[in-house]
XYZ file of C-alpha atoms in Angstrom:
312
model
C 94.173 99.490 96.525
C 96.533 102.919 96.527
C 100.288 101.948 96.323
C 102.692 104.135 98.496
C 106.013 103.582 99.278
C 106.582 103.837 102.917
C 109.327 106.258 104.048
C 112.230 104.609 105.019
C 110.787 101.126 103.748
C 112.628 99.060 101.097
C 111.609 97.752 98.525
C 111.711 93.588 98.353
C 113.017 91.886 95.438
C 111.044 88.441 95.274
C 112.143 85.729 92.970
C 109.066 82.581 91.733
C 110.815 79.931 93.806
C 110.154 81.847 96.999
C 107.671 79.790 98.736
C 106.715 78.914 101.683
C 106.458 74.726 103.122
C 105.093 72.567 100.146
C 101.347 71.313 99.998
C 102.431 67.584 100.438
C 104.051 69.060 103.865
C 101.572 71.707 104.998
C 100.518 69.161 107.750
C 104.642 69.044 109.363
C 103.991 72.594 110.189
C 104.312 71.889 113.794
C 107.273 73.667 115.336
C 106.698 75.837 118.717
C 106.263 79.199 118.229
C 109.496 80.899 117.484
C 110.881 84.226 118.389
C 113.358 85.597 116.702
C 114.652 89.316 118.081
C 114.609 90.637 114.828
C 111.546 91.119 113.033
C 110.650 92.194 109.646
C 107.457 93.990 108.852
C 105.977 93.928 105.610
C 103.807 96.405 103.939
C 101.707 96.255 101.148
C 102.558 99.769 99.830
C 99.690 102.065 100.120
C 99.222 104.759 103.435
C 97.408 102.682 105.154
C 99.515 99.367 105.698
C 102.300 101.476 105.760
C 100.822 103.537 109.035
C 99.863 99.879 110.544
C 103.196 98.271 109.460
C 105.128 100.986 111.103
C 102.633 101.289 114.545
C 103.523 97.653 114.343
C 107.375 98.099 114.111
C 107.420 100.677 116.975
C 104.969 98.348 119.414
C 107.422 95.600 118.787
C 110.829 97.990 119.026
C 109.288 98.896 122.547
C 109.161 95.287 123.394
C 112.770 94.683 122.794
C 112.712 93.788 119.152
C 114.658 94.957 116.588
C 112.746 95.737 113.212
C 112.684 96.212 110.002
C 110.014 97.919 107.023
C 109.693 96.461 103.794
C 107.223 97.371 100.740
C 106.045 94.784 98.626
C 102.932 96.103 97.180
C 101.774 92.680 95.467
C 99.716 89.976 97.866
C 100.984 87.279 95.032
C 105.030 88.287 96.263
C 104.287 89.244 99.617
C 102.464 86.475 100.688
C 104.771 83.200 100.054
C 107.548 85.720 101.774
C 105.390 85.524 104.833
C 105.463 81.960 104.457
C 109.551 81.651 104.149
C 110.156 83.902 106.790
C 111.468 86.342 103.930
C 108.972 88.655 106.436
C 108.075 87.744 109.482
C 104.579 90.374 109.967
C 102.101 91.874 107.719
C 98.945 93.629 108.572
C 95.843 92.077 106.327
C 92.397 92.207 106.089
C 90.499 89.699 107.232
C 88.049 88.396 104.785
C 89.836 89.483 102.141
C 92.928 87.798 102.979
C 91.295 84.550 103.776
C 89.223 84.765 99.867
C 92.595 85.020 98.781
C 93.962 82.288 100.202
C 91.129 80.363 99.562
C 91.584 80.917 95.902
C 95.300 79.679 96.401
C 94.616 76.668 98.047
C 91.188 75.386 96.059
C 91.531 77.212 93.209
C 90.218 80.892 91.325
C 86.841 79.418 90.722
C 86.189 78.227 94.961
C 83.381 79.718 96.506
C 84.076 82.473 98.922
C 85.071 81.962 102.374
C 85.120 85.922 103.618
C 81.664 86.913 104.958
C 80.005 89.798 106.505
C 80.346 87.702 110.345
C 83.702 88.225 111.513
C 83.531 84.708 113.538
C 83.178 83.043 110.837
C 85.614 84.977 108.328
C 88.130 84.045 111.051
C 87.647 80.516 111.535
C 87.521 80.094 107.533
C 91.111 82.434 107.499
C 93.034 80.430 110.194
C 92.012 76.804 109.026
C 93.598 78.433 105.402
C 96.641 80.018 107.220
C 97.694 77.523 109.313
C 98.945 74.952 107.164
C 101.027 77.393 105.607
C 102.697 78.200 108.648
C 101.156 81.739 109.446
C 99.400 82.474 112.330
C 96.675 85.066 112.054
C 96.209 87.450 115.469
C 93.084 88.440 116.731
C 91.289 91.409 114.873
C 91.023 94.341 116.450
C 88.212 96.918 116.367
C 89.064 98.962 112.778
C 87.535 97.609 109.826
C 88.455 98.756 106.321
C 85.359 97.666 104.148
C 84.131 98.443 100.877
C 81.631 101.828 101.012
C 79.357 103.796 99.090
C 78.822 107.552 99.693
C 76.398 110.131 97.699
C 76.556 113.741 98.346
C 75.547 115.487 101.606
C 73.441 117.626 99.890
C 71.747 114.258 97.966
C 71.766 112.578 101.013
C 69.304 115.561 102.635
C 67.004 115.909 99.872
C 66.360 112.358 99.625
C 66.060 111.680 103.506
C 69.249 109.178 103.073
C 71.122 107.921 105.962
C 71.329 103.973 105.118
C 71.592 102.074 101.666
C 68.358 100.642 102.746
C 66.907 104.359 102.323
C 68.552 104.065 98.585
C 66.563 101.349 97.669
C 63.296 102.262 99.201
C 63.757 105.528 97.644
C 63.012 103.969 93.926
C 66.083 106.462 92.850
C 67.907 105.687 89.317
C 71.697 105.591 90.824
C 74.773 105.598 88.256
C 77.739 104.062 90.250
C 81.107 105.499 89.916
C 83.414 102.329 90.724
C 86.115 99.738 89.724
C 84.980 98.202 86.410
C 84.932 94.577 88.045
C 81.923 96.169 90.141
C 79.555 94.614 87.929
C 80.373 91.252 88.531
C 81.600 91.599 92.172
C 78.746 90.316 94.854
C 79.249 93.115 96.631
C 79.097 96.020 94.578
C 76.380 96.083 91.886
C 74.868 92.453 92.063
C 74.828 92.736 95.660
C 73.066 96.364 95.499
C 70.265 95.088 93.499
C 69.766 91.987 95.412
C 70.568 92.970 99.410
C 68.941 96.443 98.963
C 66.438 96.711 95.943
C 68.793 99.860 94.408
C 68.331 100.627 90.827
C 72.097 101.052 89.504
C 71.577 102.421 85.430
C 75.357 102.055 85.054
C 78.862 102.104 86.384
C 80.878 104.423 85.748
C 84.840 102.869 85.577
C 86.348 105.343 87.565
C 87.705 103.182 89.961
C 87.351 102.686 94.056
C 87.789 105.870 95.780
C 89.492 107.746 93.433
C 89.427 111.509 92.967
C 87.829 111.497 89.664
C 85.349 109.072 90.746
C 84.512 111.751 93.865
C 84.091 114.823 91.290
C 81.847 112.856 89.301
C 79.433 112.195 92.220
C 79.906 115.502 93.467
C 78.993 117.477 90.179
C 76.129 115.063 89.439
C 77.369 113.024 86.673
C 77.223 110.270 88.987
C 75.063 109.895 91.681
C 77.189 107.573 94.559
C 80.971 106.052 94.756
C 82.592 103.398 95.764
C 84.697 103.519 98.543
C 86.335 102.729 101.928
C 84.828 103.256 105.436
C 88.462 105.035 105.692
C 88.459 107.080 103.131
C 89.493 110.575 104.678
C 89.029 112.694 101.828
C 84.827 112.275 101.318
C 84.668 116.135 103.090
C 86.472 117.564 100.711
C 84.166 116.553 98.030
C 80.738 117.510 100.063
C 80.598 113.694 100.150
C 79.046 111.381 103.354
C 78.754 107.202 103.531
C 75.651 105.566 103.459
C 75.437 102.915 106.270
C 75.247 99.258 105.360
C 72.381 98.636 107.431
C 72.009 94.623 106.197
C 75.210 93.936 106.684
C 76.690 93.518 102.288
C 80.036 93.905 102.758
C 82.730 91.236 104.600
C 84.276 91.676 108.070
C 87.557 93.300 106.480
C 88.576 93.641 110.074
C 92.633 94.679 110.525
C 94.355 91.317 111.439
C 97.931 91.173 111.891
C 99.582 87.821 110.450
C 102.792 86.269 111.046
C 105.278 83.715 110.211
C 104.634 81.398 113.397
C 108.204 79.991 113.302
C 109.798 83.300 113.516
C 107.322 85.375 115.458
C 104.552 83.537 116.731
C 105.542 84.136 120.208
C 103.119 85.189 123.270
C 105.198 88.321 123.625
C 104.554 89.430 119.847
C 101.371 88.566 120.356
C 100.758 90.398 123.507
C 102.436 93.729 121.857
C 100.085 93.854 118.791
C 97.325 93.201 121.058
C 97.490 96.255 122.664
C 96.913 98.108 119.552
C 93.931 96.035 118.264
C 91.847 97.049 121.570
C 92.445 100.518 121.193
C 92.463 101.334 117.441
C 89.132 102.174 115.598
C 88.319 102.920 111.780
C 87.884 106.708 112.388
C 91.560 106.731 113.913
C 92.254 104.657 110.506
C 90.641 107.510 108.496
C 92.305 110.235 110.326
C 95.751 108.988 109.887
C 95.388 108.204 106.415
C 94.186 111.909 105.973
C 97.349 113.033 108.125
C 99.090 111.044 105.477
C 97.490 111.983 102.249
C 96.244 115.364 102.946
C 98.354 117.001 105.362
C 101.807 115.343 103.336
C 102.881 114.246 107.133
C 105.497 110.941 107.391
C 103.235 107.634 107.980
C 106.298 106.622 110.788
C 105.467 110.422 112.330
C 101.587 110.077 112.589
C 101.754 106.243 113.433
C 104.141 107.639 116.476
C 101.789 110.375 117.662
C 98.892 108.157 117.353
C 100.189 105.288 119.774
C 101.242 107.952 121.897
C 97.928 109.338 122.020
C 96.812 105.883 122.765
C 98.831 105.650 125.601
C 100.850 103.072 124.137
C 104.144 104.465 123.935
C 106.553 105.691 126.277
């Protein structure tokens, strides 16, 4: 993903025996819910977890919290300082986040737990969390999932609207993408398989990028990988295909947190408010505030809850 350093965030300096309860004592992990009245937010460095870390921090500041932003833009150091209660908050993605810790706990080679049904992504993610002393919040309605996104201009004179049309189409596609997209399920495996496309090639220009954009939009490659929040797709004359059978996991926004030091019913209540209001196109539009328009993330992340009704 894009690293960014949020303004006014510090940087976290993580050493290898920061962990969080040991495996022989995941199942002691029983202590009420704590809440502490300061709070550390963690982000994981690029625009958007810092705009969601700092809509956190001012939902929480409202509720009489004192916070704190801090970048660590490495799952493998943020993570056990979750678990410490080095940080007490991150925002995360749900299937992602539980595959990850799924690979933690079983091992790199365990089969994936994420999935494209957000029940079940969530059950898998909180039986993982739990033991380790984090409790993971409801999602809310944004979802930040893998996309794929041809030109507008393609996407008329091909009758596109779906990835479903891509494959029925019989089109030759070259994929401009991360080079681990021919192994991933869901990127070129998954293509073939779900939706019958015929990929010739990818292209390792990496997920989202701008040089994997201009090589979609001057031909030399005919779709991209991407987000469903990527902000930037009009500048390049570019437009998502829908993922009409349902490929990619439920990457739904989930905030997680330390449940000894802020897994309170008042925390929980103040995040929630956000989760029923935020969508992915608000997502989308702040990152673009944020890497277009060169505004603060803390600025836009203000305006936005305000907008939302849910500050003062």
């Amino acid at each position: 993903m894009r690293l960014r350093t949020a303004a006014g965030a510090v940087l976290l300096t993580l050493t290898a025996c920061t962990t969080g309860p040991s495996l022989e004592n995941r199942g002691a992990v029983t202590a009420p819910p704590g809440d502490s009245k300061h709070l550390t937010i963690g982000s994981a460095g690029f625009t958007e977890s810092d705009l969601l870390a700092q809509m956190y921090a001012q939902l929480l500041d409202q509720a009489g919290y004192k916070t704190s932003l801090i970048t660590v833009a490495n799952r493998e150091l943020y993570e056990p300082a979750l678990e410490s209660g080095q940080i007490d908050i991150v925002p995360e993605y749900a299937a992602t986040f539980a595959d990850w810790l799924n690979a933690k706990t079983n091992g790199p080679d365990a089969p994936p737990v994420g999935s494209p049904d957000l029940a079940t992504t969530m059950k898998a993610l909180r039986r993982l969390a739990t033991p380790r002393g984090l409790t993971v919040l409801d999602p809310g309605r944004a979802v930040d999932q893998n996309a794929f996104a041809v030109t507008a201009a393609y996407a008329r004179q091909h009758h596109l609207r779906t990835l479903g049309d891509l494959g029925a189409s019989g089109l030759k596609v070259r994929l401009a993408a991360g080079d681990e997209c021919v192994q991933r399920p869901y990127c070129e495996p998954g293509l073939k398989k779900v939706y019958g496309i015929d990929i010739t090639g990818v292209d390792p220009k990496g997920v989202g990028t701008t040089q994997a954009k201009r090589a979609v939009q001057n031909g030399q490659d005919q779709m991209v990988l991407t987000t469903t929040t990527d902000a930037t797709l009009d500048q390049f004359g570019l437009v998502l295909l829908a993922d009409d059978r349902h490929l990619q996991n439920a990457d739904y926004v989930v905030p997680v947190v330390n449940r000894a030091r802020a897994g309170s019913e008042r925390v929980t209540k103040a995040l929630g408010k956000l989760n029923e209001v935020l969508t992915t196109a608000d997502l989308a539009s702040m990152n673009q505030q944020v890497d277009s328009w060169r505004r603060l993330a803390q600025d836009v992340a203000r305006t936005c809850l305000r907008d939302k009704g849910l500050l003062k």
